[in-house]
Amino acid sequence: MRFNSLKSLGIFSSLGFLLVAGILSADAGDLGMKSLPPQQSVQISQNNLGPVSGQWRIAIEVTAHTNPEVSTQPNYWLLTSLEQNGIELSGQILDASQSACTDAEISGTVEGNQVNWIMHYTGSCCRGGMMKFEGVMVSPTTIEGTLVPVGSSPPNCTLWSANVVASYGNYYYK
């Protein structure tokens, strides 16, 4: 009996094809595997990404003071840590130049490119004082706006109105 290699190859190829086709047509249950649950699609928007989260150095160009005894209008900077969760914004002041108060909590909102917050001073410096920031995110690393006092200043506290430019980055602080 002669071995016909072409005929044998055809039979083995056909059997291999049937085996592979059977495996591919079986669902996960036939193979003893659990099928995956249906996946829900997730849409990512600017509010999901939290573009304001991180450290921001806020350059403050003072335009007016709440205390008439202050004769100069120096410029300050504040280093903040902000966290965005949806449209909600929270944070704190990490460091500041000159004699600016650092004991403050920040709360606000981010809606589209509008960034707004209130700084509530909580420490011995300006306790009870509040400053309101209203700004626009002009790029992923820059927010521009104004900072103004809210209500009356506590005794022995000088708050200011200012033009503000906030820059995103990884900053060193004490």
PDB file of C-alpha atoms in Angstrom:
ATOM      1  CA  MET A   1       0.000   0.000   0.000  1.00  0.00           C
ATOM      2  CA  ARG A   2       1.389   3.273  -1.043  1.00  0.00           C
ATOM      3  CA  PHE A   3       1.112   6.355   1.131  1.00  0.00           C
ATOM      4  CA  ASN A   4      -0.418   9.197  -0.842  1.00  0.00           C
ATOM      5  CA  SER A   5       0.939  12.316   0.839  1.00  0.00           C
ATOM      6  CA  LEU A   6      -1.416  14.747  -0.897  1.00  0.00           C
ATOM      7  CA  LYS A   7      -4.516  12.772   0.028  1.00  0.00           C
ATOM      8  CA  SER A   8      -3.341  12.381   3.663  1.00  0.00           C
ATOM      9  CA  LEU A   9      -2.516  16.053   3.898  1.00  0.00           C
ATOM     10  CA  GLY A  10      -6.032  16.914   2.689  1.00  0.00           C
ATOM     11  CA  ILE A  11      -7.693  14.685   5.291  1.00  0.00           C
ATOM     12  CA  PHE A  12      -5.567  16.097   8.148  1.00  0.00           C
ATOM     13  CA  SER A  13      -6.168  19.659   6.945  1.00  0.00           C
ATOM     14  CA  SER A  14      -9.912  19.062   6.841  1.00  0.00           C
ATOM     15  CA  LEU A  15      -9.895  17.575  10.348  1.00  0.00           C
ATOM     16  CA  GLY A  16      -7.800  20.495  11.647  1.00  0.00           C
ATOM     17  CA  PHE A  17     -10.190  22.970  10.072  1.00  0.00           C
ATOM     18  CA  LEU A  18     -13.212  21.263  11.671  1.00  0.00           C
ATOM     19  CA  LEU A  19     -11.500  21.251  15.080  1.00  0.00           C
ATOM     20  CA  VAL A  20     -10.626  24.965  14.902  1.00  0.00           C
ATOM     21  CA  ALA A  21     -14.097  25.864  13.580  1.00  0.00           C
ATOM     22  CA  GLY A  22     -15.723  23.947  16.450  1.00  0.00           C
ATOM     23  CA  ILE A  23     -13.653  25.758  19.051  1.00  0.00           C
ATOM     24  CA  LEU A  24     -14.358  29.152  17.537  1.00  0.00           C
ATOM     25  CA  SER A  25     -18.113  28.504  17.309  1.00  0.00           C
ATOM     26  CA  ALA A  26     -18.371  27.372  20.965  1.00  0.00           C
ATOM     27  CA  ASP A  27     -19.319  30.098  23.408  1.00  0.00           C
ATOM     28  CA  ALA A  28     -17.561  30.616  26.731  1.00  0.00           C
ATOM     29  CA  GLY A  29     -20.125  28.464  28.566  1.00  0.00           C
ATOM     30  CA  ASP A  30     -19.354  25.432  26.368  1.00  0.00           C
ATOM     31  CA  LEU A  31     -15.668  25.719  27.324  1.00  0.00           C
ATOM     32  CA  GLY A  32     -16.385  26.081  31.072  1.00  0.00           C
ATOM     33  CA  MET A  33     -15.453  29.779  31.106  1.00  0.00           C
ATOM     34  CA  LYS A  34     -17.517  32.652  32.439  1.00  0.00           C
ATOM     35  CA  SER A  35     -18.503  35.193  29.820  1.00  0.00           C
ATOM     36  CA  LEU A  36     -17.647  38.856  30.419  1.00  0.00           C
ATOM     37  CA  PRO A  37     -20.432  41.154  31.617  1.00  0.00           C
ATOM     38  CA  PRO A  38     -21.595  43.774  29.136  1.00  0.00           C
ATOM     39  CA  GLN A  39     -19.351  46.855  29.247  1.00  0.00           C
ATOM     40  CA  GLN A  40     -20.763  50.344  29.652  1.00  0.00           C
ATOM     41  CA  SER A  41     -19.225  53.116  27.624  1.00  0.00           C
ATOM     42  CA  VAL A  42     -17.571  55.944  29.545  1.00  0.00           C
ATOM     43  CA  GLN A  43     -17.470  59.463  28.200  1.00  0.00           C
ATOM     44  CA  ILE A  44     -14.573  61.627  29.288  1.00  0.00           C
ATOM     45  CA  SER A  45     -15.143  65.338  29.447  1.00  0.00           C
ATOM     46  CA  GLN A  46     -13.039  68.212  30.720  1.00  0.00           C
ATOM     47  CA  ASN A  47     -14.808  67.939  34.089  1.00  0.00           C
ATOM     48  CA  ASN A  48     -13.867  64.234  34.441  1.00  0.00           C
ATOM     49  CA  LEU A  49     -10.194  64.937  33.823  1.00  0.00           C
ATOM     50  CA  GLY A  50      -9.712  67.449  36.628  1.00  0.00           C
ATOM     51  CA  PRO A  51      -7.457  69.816  34.676  1.00  0.00           C
ATOM     52  CA  VAL A  52      -7.084  72.152  37.656  1.00  0.00           C
ATOM     53  CA  SER A  53      -5.786  69.467  40.058  1.00  0.00           C
ATOM     54  CA  GLY A  54      -2.186  70.053  41.131  1.00  0.00           C
ATOM     55  CA  GLN A  55       0.099  72.841  42.308  1.00  0.00           C
ATOM     56  CA  TRP A  56      -0.471  76.388  41.093  1.00  0.00           C
ATOM     57  CA  ARG A  57       1.794  79.387  41.733  1.00  0.00           C
ATOM     58  CA  ILE A  58      -0.443  82.437  41.863  1.00  0.00           C
ATOM     59  CA  ALA A  59       1.273  85.696  40.905  1.00  0.00           C
ATOM     60  CA  ILE A  60      -0.652  88.577  42.480  1.00  0.00           C
ATOM     61  CA  GLU A  61      -0.388  92.151  41.183  1.00  0.00           C
ATOM     62  CA  VAL A  62      -2.049  94.193  43.928  1.00  0.00           C
ATOM     63  CA  THR A  63      -4.313  97.030  42.760  1.00  0.00           C
ATOM     64  CA  ALA A  64      -5.825  98.120  46.132  1.00  0.00           C
ATOM     65  CA  HIS A  65      -5.743  97.332  49.888  1.00  0.00           C
ATOM     66  CA  THR A  66      -8.518  97.144  52.468  1.00  0.00           C
ATOM     67  CA  ASN A  67      -6.264  98.887  54.998  1.00  0.00           C
ATOM     68  CA  PRO A  68      -5.703 102.627  54.280  1.00  0.00           C
ATOM     69  CA  GLU A  69      -2.593 102.613  56.506  1.00  0.00           C
ATOM     70  CA  VAL A  70      -0.737 100.394  54.029  1.00  0.00           C
ATOM     71  CA  SER A  71       1.145 102.824  51.815  1.00  0.00           C
ATOM     72  CA  THR A  72       2.648 100.437  49.290  1.00  0.00           C
ATOM     73  CA  GLN A  73       0.973  97.972  47.025  1.00  0.00           C
ATOM     74  CA  PRO A  74       3.495  95.130  46.804  1.00  0.00           C
ATOM     75  CA  ASN A  75       3.127  92.097  44.638  1.00  0.00           C
ATOM     76  CA  TYR A  76       2.798  88.680  46.219  1.00  0.00           C
ATOM     77  CA  TRP A  77       2.761  85.066  45.196  1.00  0.00           C
ATOM     78  CA  LEU A  78       0.897  82.155  46.714  1.00  0.00           C
ATOM     79  CA  LEU A  79       1.632  78.494  46.142  1.00  0.00           C
ATOM     80  CA  THR A  80      -1.560  76.441  46.242  1.00  0.00           C
ATOM     81  CA  SER A  81      -2.505  72.807  46.012  1.00  0.00           C
ATOM     82  CA  LEU A  82      -5.852  72.376  44.246  1.00  0.00           C
ATOM     83  CA  GLU A  83      -7.969  69.295  43.650  1.00  0.00           C
ATOM     84  CA  GLN A  84     -10.785  69.133  41.135  1.00  0.00           C
ATOM     85  CA  ASN A  85     -13.501  66.498  41.469  1.00  0.00           C
ATOM     86  CA  GLY A  86     -16.084  66.965  38.719  1.00  0.00           C
ATOM     87  CA  ILE A  87     -16.908  70.663  38.829  1.00  0.00           C
ATOM     88  CA  GLU A  88     -16.023  70.971  42.543  1.00  0.00           C
ATOM     89  CA  LEU A  89     -12.691  72.532  43.482  1.00  0.00           C
ATOM     90  CA  SER A  90     -10.939  72.416  46.865  1.00  0.00           C
ATOM     91  CA  GLY A  91      -7.465  73.199  48.094  1.00  0.00           C
ATOM     92  CA  GLN A  92      -5.130  75.037  50.407  1.00  0.00           C
ATOM     93  CA  ILE A  93      -2.283  77.524  50.400  1.00  0.00           C
ATOM     94  CA  LEU A  94       1.088  75.783  50.778  1.00  0.00           C
ATOM     95  CA  ASP A  95       3.403  78.798  50.856  1.00  0.00           C
ATOM     96  CA  ALA A  96       3.393  82.562  50.276  1.00  0.00           C
ATOM     97  CA  SER A  97       5.759  85.465  49.772  1.00  0.00           C
ATOM     98  CA  GLN A  98       6.088  88.502  51.991  1.00  0.00           C
ATOM     99  CA  SER A  99       3.615  88.507  54.872  1.00  0.00           C
ATOM    100  CA  ALA A 100       0.685  86.927  53.017  1.00  0.00           C
ATOM    101  CA  CYS A 101      -1.426  84.581  55.135  1.00  0.00           C
ATOM    102  CA  THR A 102      -1.133  80.882  54.377  1.00  0.00           C
ATOM    103  CA  ASP A 103      -3.778  79.417  56.700  1.00  0.00           C
ATOM    104  CA  ALA A 104      -6.674  79.265  54.278  1.00  0.00           C
ATOM    105  CA  GLU A 105      -9.021  76.709  52.780  1.00  0.00           C
ATOM    106  CA  ILE A 106     -10.029  77.029  49.136  1.00  0.00           C
ATOM    107  CA  SER A 107     -13.400  75.940  47.751  1.00  0.00           C
ATOM    108  CA  GLY A 108     -14.927  76.663  44.379  1.00  0.00           C
ATOM    109  CA  THR A 109     -15.988  75.399  40.979  1.00  0.00           C
ATOM    110  CA  VAL A 110     -14.611  74.727  37.513  1.00  0.00           C
ATOM    111  CA  GLU A 111     -17.151  74.956  34.705  1.00  0.00           C
ATOM    112  CA  GLY A 112     -15.778  74.853  31.190  1.00  0.00           C
ATOM    113  CA  ASN A 113     -12.890  77.312  31.220  1.00  0.00           C
ATOM    114  CA  GLN A 114     -14.323  79.340  34.154  1.00  0.00           C
ATOM    115  CA  VAL A 115     -12.459  78.828  37.446  1.00  0.00           C
ATOM    116  CA  ASN A 116     -13.869  80.441  40.613  1.00  0.00           C
ATOM    117  CA  TRP A 117     -13.077  79.973  44.279  1.00  0.00           C
ATOM    118  CA  ILE A 118     -13.263  81.512  47.729  1.00  0.00           C
ATOM    119  CA  MET A 119     -10.278  81.517  50.102  1.00  0.00           C
ATOM    120  CA  HIS A 120     -11.474  81.250  53.718  1.00  0.00           C
ATOM    121  CA  TYR A 121      -8.717  82.333  56.127  1.00  0.00           C
ATOM    122  CA  THR A 122      -8.702  79.979  59.120  1.00  0.00           C
ATOM    123  CA  GLY A 123      -5.480  80.677  61.051  1.00  0.00           C
ATOM    124  CA  SER A 124      -4.371  83.407  63.405  1.00  0.00           C
ATOM    125  CA  CYS A 125      -3.610  85.626  60.401  1.00  0.00           C
ATOM    126  CA  CYS A 126      -6.843  87.157  59.035  1.00  0.00           C
ATOM    127  CA  ARG A 127      -9.135  84.547  60.663  1.00  0.00           C
ATOM    128  CA  GLY A 128     -12.584  84.958  59.136  1.00  0.00           C
ATOM    129  CA  GLY A 129     -11.348  86.943  56.131  1.00  0.00           C
ATOM    130  CA  MET A 130     -12.400  85.842  52.659  1.00  0.00           C
ATOM    131  CA  MET A 131     -11.073  86.504  49.176  1.00  0.00           C
ATOM    132  CA  LYS A 132     -12.944  85.675  45.959  1.00  0.00           C
ATOM    133  CA  PHE A 133     -11.115  84.599  42.799  1.00  0.00           C
ATOM    134  CA  GLU A 134     -12.804  84.708  39.385  1.00  0.00           C
ATOM    135  CA  GLY A 135     -10.755  83.523  36.443  1.00  0.00           C
ATOM    136  CA  VAL A 136     -10.482  81.887  33.067  1.00  0.00           C
ATOM    137  CA  MET A 137      -8.280  78.946  32.131  1.00  0.00           C
ATOM    138  CA  VAL A 138      -6.488  80.368  29.081  1.00  0.00           C
ATOM    139  CA  SER A 139      -4.307  77.256  28.563  1.00  0.00           C
ATOM    140  CA  PRO A 140      -3.774  73.940  30.376  1.00  0.00           C
ATOM    141  CA  THR A 141      -1.066  75.626  32.470  1.00  0.00           C
ATOM    142  CA  THR A 142      -2.380  79.197  32.901  1.00  0.00           C
ATOM    143  CA  ILE A 143      -5.381  80.729  34.684  1.00  0.00           C
ATOM    144  CA  GLU A 144      -5.925  84.503  34.620  1.00  0.00           C
ATOM    145  CA  GLY A 145      -8.359  86.464  36.731  1.00  0.00           C
ATOM    146  CA  THR A 146      -8.998  88.800  39.645  1.00  0.00           C
ATOM    147  CA  LEU A 147      -8.911  88.392  43.402  1.00  0.00           C
ATOM    148  CA  VAL A 148     -11.048  90.644  45.624  1.00  0.00           C
ATOM    149  CA  PRO A 149     -11.957  90.751  49.341  1.00  0.00           C
ATOM    150  CA  VAL A 150     -15.412  89.486  50.314  1.00  0.00           C
ATOM    151  CA  GLY A 151     -17.158  91.348  53.118  1.00  0.00           C
ATOM    152  CA  SER A 152     -15.257  93.387  55.685  1.00  0.00           C
ATOM    153  CA  SER A 153     -11.691  92.604  56.732  1.00  0.00           C
ATOM    154  CA  PRO A 154     -11.130  91.248  60.230  1.00  0.00           C
ATOM    155  CA  PRO A 155      -9.153  93.519  62.618  1.00  0.00           C
ATOM    156  CA  ASN A 156      -5.399  93.613  61.985  1.00  0.00           C
ATOM    157  CA  CYS A 157      -5.885  92.089  58.548  1.00  0.00           C
ATOM    158  CA  THR A 158      -5.076  93.637  55.210  1.00  0.00           C
ATOM    159  CA  LEU A 159      -6.693  92.029  52.195  1.00  0.00           C
ATOM    160  CA  TRP A 160      -6.258  93.275  48.656  1.00  0.00           C
ATOM    161  CA  SER A 161      -7.754  93.445  45.210  1.00  0.00           C
ATOM    162  CA  ALA A 162      -5.438  92.122  42.536  1.00  0.00           C
ATOM    163  CA  ASN A 163      -4.908  90.943  39.003  1.00  0.00           C
ATOM    164  CA  VAL A 164      -3.825  87.311  39.098  1.00  0.00           C
ATOM    165  CA  VAL A 165      -1.964  84.888  36.836  1.00  0.00           C
ATOM    166  CA  ALA A 166      -1.778  81.297  38.082  1.00  0.00           C
ATOM    167  CA  SER A 167       0.818  78.933  36.588  1.00  0.00           C
ATOM    168  CA  TYR A 168       0.625  75.153  36.876  1.00  0.00           C
ATOM    169  CA  GLY A 169       3.762  73.218  37.839  1.00  0.00           C
ATOM    170  CA  ASN A 170       5.650  71.130  40.370  1.00  0.00           C
ATOM    171  CA  TYR A 171       6.988  73.683  42.823  1.00  0.00           C
ATOM    172  CA  TYR A 172       9.298  73.363  45.794  1.00  0.00           C
ATOM    173  CA  TYR A 173       7.964  74.803  49.035  1.00  0.00           C
ATOM    174  CA  LYS A 174       9.181  74.959  52.628  1.00  0.00           C
TER     175      LYS A 174
END
